[in-house]
Short mmCIF file of C-alpha atoms in Angstrom, two decimals:
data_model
loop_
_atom_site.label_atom_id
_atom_site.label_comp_id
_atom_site.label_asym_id
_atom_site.label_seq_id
_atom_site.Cartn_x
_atom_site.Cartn_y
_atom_site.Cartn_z
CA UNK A 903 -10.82 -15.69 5.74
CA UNK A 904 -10.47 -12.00 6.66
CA UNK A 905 -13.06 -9.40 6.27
CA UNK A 906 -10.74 -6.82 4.63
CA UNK A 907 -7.23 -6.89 2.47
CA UNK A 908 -5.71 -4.08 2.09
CA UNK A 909 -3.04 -4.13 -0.88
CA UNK A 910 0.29 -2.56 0.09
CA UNK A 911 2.87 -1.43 -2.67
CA UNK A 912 5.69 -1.67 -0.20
CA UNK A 913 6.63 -2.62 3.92
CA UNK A 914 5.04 0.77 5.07
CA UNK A 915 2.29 1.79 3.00
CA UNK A 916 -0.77 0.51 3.86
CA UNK A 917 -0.03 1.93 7.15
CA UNK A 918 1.20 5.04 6.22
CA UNK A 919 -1.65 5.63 3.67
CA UNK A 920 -4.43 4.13 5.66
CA UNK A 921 -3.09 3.53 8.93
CA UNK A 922 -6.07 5.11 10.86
CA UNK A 923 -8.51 3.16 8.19
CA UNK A 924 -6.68 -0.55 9.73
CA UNK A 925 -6.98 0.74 13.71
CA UNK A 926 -10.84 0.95 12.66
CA UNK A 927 -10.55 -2.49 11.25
CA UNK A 928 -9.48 -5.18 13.38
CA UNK A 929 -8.39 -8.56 11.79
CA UNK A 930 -7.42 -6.91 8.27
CA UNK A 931 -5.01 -9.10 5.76
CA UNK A 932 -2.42 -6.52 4.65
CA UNK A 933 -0.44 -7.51 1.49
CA UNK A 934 2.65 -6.56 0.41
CA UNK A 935 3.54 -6.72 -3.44
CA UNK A 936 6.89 -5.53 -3.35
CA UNK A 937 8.33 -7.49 0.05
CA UNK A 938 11.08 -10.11 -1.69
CA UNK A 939 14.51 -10.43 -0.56
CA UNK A 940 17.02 -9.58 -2.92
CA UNK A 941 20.11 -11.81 -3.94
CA UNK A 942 22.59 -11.80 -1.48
CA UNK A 943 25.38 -8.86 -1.86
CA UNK A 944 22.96 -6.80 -3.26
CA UNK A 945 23.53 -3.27 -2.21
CA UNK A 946 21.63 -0.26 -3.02
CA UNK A 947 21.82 3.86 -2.23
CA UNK A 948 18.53 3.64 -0.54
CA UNK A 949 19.10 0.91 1.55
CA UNK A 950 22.69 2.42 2.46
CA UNK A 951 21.04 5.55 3.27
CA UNK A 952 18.48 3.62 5.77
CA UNK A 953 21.31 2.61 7.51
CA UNK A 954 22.04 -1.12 5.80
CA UNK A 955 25.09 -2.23 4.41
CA UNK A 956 23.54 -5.17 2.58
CA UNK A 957 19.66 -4.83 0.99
CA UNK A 958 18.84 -8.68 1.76
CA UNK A 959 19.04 -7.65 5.84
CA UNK A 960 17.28 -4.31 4.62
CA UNK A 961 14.40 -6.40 3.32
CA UNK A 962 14.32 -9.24 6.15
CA UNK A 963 14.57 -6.14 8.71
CA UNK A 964 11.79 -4.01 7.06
CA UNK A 965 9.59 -7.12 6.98
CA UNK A 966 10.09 -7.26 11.09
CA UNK A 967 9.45 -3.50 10.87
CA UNK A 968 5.98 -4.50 9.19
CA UNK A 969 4.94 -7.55 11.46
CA UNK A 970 5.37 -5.24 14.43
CA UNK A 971 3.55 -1.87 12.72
CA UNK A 972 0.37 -4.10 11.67
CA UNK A 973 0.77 -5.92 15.13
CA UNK A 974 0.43 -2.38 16.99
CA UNK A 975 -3.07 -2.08 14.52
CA UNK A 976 -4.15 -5.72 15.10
CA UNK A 977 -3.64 -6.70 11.75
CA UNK A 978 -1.74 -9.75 10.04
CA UNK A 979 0.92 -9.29 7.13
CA UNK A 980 1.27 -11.34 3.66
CA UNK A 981 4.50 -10.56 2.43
CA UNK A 982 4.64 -11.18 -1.26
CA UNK A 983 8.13 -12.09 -3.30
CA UNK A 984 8.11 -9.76 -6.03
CA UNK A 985 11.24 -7.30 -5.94
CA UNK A 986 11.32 -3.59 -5.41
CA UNK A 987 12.15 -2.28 -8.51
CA UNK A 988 15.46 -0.71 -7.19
CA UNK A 989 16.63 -4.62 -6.96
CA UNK A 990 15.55 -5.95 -10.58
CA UNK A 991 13.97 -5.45 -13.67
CA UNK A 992 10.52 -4.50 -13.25
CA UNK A 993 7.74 -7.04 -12.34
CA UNK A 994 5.19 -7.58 -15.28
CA UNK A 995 1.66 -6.63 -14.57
CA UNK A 996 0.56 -9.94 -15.14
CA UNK A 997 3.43 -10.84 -11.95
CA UNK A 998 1.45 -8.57 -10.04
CA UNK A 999 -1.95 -9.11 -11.14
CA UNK A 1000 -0.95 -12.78 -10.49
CA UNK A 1001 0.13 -11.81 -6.71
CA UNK A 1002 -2.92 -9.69 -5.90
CA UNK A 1003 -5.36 -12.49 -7.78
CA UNK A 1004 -3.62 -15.32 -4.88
CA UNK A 1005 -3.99 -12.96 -2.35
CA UNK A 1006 -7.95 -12.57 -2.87
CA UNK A 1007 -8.18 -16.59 -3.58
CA UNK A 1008 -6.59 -17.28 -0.24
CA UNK A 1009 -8.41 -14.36 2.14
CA UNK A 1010 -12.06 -14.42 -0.14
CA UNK A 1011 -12.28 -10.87 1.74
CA UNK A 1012 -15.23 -8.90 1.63
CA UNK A 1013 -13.59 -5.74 0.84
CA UNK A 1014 -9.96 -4.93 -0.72
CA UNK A 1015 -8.50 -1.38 -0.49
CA UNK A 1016 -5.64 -0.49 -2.92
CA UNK A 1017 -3.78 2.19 -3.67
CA UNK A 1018 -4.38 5.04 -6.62
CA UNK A 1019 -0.61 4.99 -7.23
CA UNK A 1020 1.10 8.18 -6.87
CA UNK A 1021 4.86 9.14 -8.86
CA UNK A 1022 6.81 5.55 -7.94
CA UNK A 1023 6.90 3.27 -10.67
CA UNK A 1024 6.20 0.46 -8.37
CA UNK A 1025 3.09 2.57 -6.66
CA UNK A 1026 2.21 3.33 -10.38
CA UNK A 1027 2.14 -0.27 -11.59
CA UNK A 1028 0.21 -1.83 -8.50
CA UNK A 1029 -2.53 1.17 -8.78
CA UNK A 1030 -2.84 0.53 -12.41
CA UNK A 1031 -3.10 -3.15 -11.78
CA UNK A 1032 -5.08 -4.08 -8.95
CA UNK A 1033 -8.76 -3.26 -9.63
CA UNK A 1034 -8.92 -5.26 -12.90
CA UNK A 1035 -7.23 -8.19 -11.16
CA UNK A 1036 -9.91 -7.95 -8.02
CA UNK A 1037 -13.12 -7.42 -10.69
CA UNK A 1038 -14.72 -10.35 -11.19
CA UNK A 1039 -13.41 -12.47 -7.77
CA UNK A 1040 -16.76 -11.80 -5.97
CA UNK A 1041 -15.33 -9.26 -3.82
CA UNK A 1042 -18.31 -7.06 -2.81
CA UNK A 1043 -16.48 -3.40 -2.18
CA UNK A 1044 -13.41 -2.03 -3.89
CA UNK A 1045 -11.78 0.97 -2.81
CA UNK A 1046 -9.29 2.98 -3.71
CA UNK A 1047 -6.46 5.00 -1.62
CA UNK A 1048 -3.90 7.79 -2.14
CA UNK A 1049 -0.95 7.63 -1.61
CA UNK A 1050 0.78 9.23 1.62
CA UNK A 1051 3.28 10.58 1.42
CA UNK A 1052 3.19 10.92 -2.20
CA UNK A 1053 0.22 13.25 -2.30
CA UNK A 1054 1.79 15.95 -0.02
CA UNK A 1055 5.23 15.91 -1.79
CA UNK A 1056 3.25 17.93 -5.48
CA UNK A 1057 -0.18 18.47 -4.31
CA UNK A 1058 -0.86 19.20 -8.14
CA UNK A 1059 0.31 16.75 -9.61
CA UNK A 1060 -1.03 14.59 -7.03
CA UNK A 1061 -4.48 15.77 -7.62
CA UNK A 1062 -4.51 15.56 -11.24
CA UNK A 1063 -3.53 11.82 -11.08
CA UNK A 1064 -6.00 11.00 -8.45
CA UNK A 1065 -8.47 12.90 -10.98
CA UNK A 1066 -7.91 11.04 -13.69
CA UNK A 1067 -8.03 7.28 -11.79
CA UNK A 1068 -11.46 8.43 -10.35
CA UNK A 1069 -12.94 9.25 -14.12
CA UNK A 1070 -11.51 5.36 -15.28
CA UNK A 1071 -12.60 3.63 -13.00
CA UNK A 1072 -15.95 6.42 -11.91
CA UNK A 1073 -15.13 6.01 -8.17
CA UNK A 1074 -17.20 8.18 -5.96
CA UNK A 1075 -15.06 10.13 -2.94
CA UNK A 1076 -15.69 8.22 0.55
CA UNK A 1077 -16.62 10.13 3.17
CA UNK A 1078 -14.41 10.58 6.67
CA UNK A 1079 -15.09 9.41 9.87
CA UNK A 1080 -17.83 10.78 11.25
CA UNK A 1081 -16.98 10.90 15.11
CA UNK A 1082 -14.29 13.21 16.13
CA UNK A 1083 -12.99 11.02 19.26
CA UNK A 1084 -12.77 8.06 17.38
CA UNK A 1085 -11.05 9.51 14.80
CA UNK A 1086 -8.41 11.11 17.12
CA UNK A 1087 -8.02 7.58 18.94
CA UNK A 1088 -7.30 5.90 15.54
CA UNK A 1089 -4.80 8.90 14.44
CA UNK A 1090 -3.12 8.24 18.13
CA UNK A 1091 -2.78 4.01 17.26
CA UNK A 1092 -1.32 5.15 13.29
CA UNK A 1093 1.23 7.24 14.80
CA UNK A 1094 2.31 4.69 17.00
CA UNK A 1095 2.95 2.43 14.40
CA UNK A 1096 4.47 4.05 12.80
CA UNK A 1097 7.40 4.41 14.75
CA UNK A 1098 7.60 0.87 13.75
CA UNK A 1099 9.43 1.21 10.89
CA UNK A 1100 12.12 3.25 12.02
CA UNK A 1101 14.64 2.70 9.10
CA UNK A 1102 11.94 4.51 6.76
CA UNK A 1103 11.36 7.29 8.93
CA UNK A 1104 13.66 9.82 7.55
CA UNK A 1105 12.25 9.34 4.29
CA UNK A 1106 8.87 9.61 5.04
CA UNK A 1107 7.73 12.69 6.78
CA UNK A 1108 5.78 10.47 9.63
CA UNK A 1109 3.98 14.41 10.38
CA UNK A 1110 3.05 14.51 6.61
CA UNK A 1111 1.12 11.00 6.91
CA UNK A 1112 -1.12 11.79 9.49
CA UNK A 1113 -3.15 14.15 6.73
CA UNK A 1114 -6.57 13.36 5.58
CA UNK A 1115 -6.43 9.65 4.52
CA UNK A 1116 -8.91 10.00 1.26
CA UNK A 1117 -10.64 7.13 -0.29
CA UNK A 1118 -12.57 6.43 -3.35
CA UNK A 1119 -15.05 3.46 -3.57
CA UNK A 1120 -15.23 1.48 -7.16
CA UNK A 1121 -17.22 -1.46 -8.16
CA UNK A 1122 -16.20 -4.50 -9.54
CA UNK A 1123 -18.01 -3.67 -12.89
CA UNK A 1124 -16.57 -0.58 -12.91
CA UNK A 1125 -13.00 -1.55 -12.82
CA UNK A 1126 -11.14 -0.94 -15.75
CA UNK A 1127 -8.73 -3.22 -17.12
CA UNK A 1128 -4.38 -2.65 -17.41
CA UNK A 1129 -4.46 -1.98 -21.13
CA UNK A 1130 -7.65 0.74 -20.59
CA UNK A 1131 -5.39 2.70 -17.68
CA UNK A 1132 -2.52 2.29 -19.38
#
């Protein structure tokens, strides 16, 4: 049993959304939707361009990546086996739902964090997904994350989507952290890890993700279902 899961749509987001939000939060359960390992010979442009010749090392590498990132912030991963979508056909929201529902069953946390879901049809699918899945499994606080470095890359477009997830679901804006130092300590521990996933960093914009991490709280009442996002 952990106190907090945080719901990752791939091997880098929770920390690079939130990463400052799991230094304050020893002991979190981070879990990844979209961690499986692809057929073997699978080969893709992104995983090419990361510096892999074949994506079933890219995956089993950017898990390592992971373990040692959420080591750094003293929390524990739970690598799921759904495929990125680059590798298959989509996953079905009821896949996913199905993932995140396991997840819950397993840690009974107290509080689950999950993302909005910013421009990436896998980021998308999970943020449309997860808070129906989570309402109604006795979890006390559900809260909602954007997306880094989605946000930053159309700040419009960004807010707008972020907009209209807060009027579904009526989340209320969390506010920051309140002391200054602490703040600046966690910032120091999510760059850090960062560096963890050096295959990704190129990608990324590591400066980009140390911007305001901005959450929004929901209940579990208040979470609407697939079909009412959709």
């Amino acid at each position: 049993m952990a106190e907090t899961l945080v719901i990752s749509t791939h091997l880098d987001d929770a920390v690079l959304s939130i990463g400052k939000l799991l230094s304050a939060r020893p002991g979190a359960v981070v879990l990844t939707v979209f961690a499986g390992r692809p057929p073997r010979f699978t080969t893709t442009k992104y995983d090419l361009a990361s510096g892999f010749i074949e994506s079933r090392s890219a995956v089993h590498h950017r898990r390592e990546e992971d373990r040692t990132a959420l080591d750094l912030l003293d929390a524990r991963p739970l690598h799921a086996d759904l495929l990125d979508h680059q590798y298959s056909m989509p996953s079905t929201d009821d896949e996913v739902a199905e993932v995140v529902c396991r997840a819950v069953d397993e840690i009974r946390p107290e509080t689950v964090f999950g993302p909005v879901g910013l421009f990436h049809p896998d980021h998308e699918q999970v943020g449309r997904v997860w808070p129906a899945a989570v309402a109604g499994a006795g979890v006390r606080h559900l809260i909602a994350y954007e997306d880094l470095p989605y946000r930053n890359h159309r700040p419009r477009r960004a807010a707008a989507a972020v907009e209209r997830f807060a009027a579904r679901h009526r989340a209320n804006a969390e506010p920051g952290h309140a002391d200054p130092l602490e703040d600046a300590r966690h910032e120091g521990r999510k760059a850090i890890a960062m560096l963890a996933y050096a295959s990704q960093l190129r990608f990324v914009a590591p400066l980009s993700c140390l911007a305001e991490e901005r959450l929004w709280r929901l209940t579990a009442d208040q979470a609407a279902s697939p079909a009412e996002v959709r």
